[in-house]
GROMACS .gro file of C-alpha atoms in nm:
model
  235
    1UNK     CA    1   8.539   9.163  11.413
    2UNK     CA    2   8.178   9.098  11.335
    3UNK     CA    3   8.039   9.053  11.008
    4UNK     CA    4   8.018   9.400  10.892
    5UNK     CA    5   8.351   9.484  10.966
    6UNK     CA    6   8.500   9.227  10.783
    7UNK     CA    7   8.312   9.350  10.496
    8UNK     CA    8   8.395   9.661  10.568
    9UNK     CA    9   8.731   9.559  10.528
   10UNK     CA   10   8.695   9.383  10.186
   11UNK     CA   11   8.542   9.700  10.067
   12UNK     CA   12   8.829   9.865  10.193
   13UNK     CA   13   9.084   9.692  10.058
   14UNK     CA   14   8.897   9.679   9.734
   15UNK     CA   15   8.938  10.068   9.728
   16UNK     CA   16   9.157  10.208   9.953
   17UNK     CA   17   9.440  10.294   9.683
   18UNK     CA   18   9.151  10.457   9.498
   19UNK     CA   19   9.343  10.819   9.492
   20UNK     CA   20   9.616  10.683   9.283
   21UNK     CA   21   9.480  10.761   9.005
   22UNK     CA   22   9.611  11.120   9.080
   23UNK     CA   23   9.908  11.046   9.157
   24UNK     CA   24  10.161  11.014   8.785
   25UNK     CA   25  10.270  10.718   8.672
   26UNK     CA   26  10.617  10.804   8.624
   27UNK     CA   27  10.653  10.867   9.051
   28UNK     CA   28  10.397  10.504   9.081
   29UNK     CA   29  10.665  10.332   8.867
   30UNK     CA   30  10.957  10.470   8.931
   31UNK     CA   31  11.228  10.209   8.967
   32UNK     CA   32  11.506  10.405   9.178
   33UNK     CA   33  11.412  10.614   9.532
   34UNK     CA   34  11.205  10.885   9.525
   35UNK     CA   35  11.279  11.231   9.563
   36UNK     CA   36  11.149  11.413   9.873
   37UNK     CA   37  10.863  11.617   9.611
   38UNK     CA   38  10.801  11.275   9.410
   39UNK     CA   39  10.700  11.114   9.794
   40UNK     CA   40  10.474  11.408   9.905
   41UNK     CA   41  10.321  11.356   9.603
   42UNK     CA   42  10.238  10.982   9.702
   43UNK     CA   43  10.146  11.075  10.010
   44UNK     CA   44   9.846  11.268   9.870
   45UNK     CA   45   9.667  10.983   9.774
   46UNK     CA   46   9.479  10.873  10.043
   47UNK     CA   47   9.312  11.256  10.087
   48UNK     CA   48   9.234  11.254   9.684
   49UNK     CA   49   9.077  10.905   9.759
   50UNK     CA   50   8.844  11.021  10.005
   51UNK     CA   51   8.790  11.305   9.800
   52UNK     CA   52   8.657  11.134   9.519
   53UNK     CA   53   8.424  10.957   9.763
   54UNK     CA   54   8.278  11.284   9.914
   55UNK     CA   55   7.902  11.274   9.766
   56UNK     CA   56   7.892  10.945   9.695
   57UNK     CA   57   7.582  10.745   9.846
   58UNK     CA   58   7.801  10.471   9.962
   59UNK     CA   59   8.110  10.674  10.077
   60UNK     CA   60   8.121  10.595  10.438
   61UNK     CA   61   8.137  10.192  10.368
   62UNK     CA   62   8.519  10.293  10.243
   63UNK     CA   63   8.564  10.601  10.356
   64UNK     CA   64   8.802  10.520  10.672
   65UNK     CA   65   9.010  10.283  10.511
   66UNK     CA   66   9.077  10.495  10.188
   67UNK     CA   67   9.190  10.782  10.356
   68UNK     CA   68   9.334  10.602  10.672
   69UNK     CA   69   9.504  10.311  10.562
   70UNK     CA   70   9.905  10.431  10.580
   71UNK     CA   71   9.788  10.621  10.939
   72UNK     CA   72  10.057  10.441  11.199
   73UNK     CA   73   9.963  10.371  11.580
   74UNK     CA   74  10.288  10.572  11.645
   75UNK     CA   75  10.200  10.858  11.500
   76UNK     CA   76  10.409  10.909  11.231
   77UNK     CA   77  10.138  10.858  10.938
   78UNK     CA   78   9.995  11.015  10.715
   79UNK     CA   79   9.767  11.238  10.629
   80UNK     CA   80   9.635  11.360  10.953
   81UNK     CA   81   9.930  11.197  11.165
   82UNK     CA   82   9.653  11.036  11.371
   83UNK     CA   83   9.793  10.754  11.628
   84UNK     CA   84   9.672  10.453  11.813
   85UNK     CA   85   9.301  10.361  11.869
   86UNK     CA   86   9.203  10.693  11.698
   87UNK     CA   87   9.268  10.568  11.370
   88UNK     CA   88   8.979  10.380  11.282
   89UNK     CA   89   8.999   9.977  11.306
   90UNK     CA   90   8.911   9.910  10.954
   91UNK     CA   91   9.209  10.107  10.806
   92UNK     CA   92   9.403   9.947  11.066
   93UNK     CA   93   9.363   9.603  10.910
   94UNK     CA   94   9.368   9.682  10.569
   95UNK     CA   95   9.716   9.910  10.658
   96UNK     CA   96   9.840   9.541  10.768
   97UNK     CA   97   9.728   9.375  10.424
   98UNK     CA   98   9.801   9.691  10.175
   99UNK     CA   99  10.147   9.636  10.330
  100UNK     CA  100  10.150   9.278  10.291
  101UNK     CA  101  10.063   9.236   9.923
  102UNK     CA  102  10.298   9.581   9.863
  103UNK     CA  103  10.616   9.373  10.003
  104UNK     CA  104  10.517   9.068   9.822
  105UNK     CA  105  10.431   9.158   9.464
  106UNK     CA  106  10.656   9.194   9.180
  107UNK     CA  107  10.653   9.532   9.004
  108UNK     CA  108  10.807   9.604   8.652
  109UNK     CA  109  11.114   9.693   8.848
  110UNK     CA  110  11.172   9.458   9.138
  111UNK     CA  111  11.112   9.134   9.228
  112UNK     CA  112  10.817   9.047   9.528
  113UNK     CA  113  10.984   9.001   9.865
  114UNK     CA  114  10.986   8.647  10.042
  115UNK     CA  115  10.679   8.655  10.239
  116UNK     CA  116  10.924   8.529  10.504
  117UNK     CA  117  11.082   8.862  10.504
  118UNK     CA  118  10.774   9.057  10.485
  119UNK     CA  119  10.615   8.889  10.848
  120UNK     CA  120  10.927   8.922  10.969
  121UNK     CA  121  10.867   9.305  10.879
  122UNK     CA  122  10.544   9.323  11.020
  123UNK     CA  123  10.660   9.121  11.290
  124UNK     CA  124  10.924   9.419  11.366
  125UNK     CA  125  10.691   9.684  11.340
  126UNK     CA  126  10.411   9.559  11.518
  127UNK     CA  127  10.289   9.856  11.773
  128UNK     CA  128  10.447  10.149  11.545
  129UNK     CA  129  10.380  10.100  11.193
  130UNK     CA  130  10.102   9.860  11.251
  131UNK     CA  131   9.816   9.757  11.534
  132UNK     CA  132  10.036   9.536  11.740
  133UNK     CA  133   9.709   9.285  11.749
  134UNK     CA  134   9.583   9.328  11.454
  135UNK     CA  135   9.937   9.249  11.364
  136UNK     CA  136   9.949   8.939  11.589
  137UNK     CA  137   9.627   8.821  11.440
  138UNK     CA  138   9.817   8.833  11.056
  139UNK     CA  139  10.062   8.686  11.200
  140UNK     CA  140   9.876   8.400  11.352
  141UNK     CA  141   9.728   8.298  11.022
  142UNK     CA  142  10.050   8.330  10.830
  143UNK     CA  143  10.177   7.991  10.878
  144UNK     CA  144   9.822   7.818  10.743
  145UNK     CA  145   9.701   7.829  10.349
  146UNK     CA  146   9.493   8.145  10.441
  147UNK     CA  147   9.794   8.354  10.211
  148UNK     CA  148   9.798   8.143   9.943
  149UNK     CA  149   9.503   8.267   9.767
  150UNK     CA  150   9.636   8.596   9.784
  151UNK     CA  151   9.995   8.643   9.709
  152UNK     CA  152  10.045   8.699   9.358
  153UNK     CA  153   9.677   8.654   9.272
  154UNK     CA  154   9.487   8.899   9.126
  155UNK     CA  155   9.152   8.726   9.346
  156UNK     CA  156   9.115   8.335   9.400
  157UNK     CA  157   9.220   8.099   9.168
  158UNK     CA  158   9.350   8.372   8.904
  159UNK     CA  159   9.730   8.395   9.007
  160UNK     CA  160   9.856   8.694   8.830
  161UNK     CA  161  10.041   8.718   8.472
  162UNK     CA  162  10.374   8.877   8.413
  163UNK     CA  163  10.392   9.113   8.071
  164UNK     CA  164  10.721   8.918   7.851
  165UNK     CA  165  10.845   9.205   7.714
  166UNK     CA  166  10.840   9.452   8.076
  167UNK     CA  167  10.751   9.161   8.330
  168UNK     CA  168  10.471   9.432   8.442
  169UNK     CA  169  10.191   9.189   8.638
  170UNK     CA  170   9.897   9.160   8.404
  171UNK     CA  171   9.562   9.081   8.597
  172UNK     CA  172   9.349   8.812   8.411
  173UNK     CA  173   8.975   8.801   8.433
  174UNK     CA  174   8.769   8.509   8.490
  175UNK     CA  175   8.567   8.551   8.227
  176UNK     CA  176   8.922   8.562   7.972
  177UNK     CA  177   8.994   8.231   7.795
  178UNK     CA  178   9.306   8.071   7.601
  179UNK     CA  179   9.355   8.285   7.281
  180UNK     CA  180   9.240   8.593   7.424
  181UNK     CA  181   9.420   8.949   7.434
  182UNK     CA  182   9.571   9.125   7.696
  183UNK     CA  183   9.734   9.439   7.715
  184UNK     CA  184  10.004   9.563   7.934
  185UNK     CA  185   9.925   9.841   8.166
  186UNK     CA  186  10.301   9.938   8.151
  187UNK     CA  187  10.487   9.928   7.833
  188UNK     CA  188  10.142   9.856   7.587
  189UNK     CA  189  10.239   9.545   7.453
  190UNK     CA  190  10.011   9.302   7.292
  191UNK     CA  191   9.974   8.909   7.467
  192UNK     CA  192   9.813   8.577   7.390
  193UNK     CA  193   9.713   8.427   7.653
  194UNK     CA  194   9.750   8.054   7.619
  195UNK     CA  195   9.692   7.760   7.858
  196UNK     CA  196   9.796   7.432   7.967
  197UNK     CA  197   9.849   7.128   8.199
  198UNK     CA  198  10.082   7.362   8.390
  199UNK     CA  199   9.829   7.652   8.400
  200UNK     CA  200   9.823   7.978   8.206
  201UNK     CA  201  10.086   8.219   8.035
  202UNK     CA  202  10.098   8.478   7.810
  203UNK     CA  203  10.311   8.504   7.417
  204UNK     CA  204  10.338   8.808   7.293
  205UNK     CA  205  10.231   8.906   6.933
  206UNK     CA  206  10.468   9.179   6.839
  207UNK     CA  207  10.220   9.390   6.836
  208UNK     CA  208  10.054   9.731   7.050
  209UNK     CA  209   9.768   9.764   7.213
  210UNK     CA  210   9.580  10.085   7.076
  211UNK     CA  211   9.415  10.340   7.297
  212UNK     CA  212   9.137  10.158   7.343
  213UNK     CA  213   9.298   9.869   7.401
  214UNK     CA  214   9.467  10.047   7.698
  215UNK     CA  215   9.215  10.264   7.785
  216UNK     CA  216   9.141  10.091   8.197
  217UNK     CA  217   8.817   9.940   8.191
  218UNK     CA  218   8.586   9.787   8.493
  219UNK     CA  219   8.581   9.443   8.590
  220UNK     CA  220   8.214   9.388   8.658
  221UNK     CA  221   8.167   9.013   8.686
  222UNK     CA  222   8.414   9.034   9.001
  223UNK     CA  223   8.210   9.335   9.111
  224UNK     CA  224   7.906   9.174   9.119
  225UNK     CA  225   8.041   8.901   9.287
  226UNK     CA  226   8.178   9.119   9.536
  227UNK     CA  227   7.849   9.262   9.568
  228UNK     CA  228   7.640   8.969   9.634
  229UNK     CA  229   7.850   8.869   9.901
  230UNK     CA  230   7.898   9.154  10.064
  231UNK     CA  231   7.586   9.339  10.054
  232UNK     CA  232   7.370   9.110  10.286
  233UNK     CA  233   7.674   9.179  10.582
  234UNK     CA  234   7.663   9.540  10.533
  235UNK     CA  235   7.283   9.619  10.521
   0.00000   0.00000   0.00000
């Protein structure tokens, strides 16, 4: 890849569960199996996604991989069904990664899977659910520290926070310090965060976050970040 499409691909991945936010929380979190409505309606969120791009300035840079990054070389993806080198390369990769870090996190009702297990996934369904290079690229790179900067991290350095009351991951900022607040996107409880030799944690107060509290909220000083280093790839 050269060095546009990488950044391509970091804006990609960045967005490419942008259409999510149509989709209701109750189907996002539900903790047992869908229901054949509940997963049509997931499977609407990579159209909404590009949908929300359309008139945007900068829509193309994420276009592809928002709305194509659960296509499957084999056909059986989704939306347009599209297969093999059709789909485009960018939503190729970050189909590889979105399914990576999907395996491997912990939600509010299961535990993250070995990342063992997941390659060995991946590994399975290289050349139907995933580009079976693309695939033998992630693989490649699995066995070196490339990973460990991004499972259970919400970006490098920050490993992710788990809510005490719901165990719901709570993303911490860079700019957030010991004593500060945080609010859990899942059951609205109120944290502490505190810090020592061992690293960071959060203590819960007893009390709620109130609407603003919980109301979600940008993160610019890792946009602008993002910015600044990928800007001077892209244009």
């Amino acid at each position: 890849l050269s060095r546009r499409d990488i950044a391509l691909c970091e804006i990609g991945g960045f967005l490419h569960d942008l259409g999510k936010i149509g989709v209701p929380d109750a189907i996002l979190n539900k903790p047992d199996s869908l229901t054949g409505d509940e997963y049509a309606v997931i499977q609407t969120h990579p159209a909404v996604g590009g949908r929300l791009l359309t008139n945007h300035p900068l829509a193309a840079l994420a276009f592809d991989a928002v709305v194509g990054h659960h296509e499957r070389p084999d056909g059986r993806g989704y939306p347009q069904g599209l297969a093999g080198a059709v789909i485009p390369e960018v939503a190729r990769v970050v189909g590889i990664a979105d399914a990576f870090d999907a395996m491997t996190s912990t939600r509010p009702y299961r535990k993250g899977m070995r990342v063992e297990k997941a390659l060995e996934i991946i590994r399975n369904e290289s050349g139907s659910q995933f580009d079976a290079t693309l695939a033998g690229h992630f693989l490649a790179v699995s066995h070196s520290a490339e990973l460990v900067h991004v499972i259970g991290h919400s970006e490098p350095g920050l490993p992710l926070l788990f809510c005490p009351a719901c165990h719901a991951p709570v993303a911490v900022r860079r700019a957030q310090h010991a004593d500060d607040h945080l609010y859990c996107r899942a059951c609205g409880g109120e944290s502490r965060l505190t810090q020592d030799v061992d690293g960071m944690e959060l203590e819960m107060t007893g009390q709620r976050g109130d609407a603003a509290a919980l109301a979600p909220d940008s993160d610019p000083d890792l946009i602008g970040t993002m910015v600044e280093d990928i800007a001077p790839r892209v244009f």
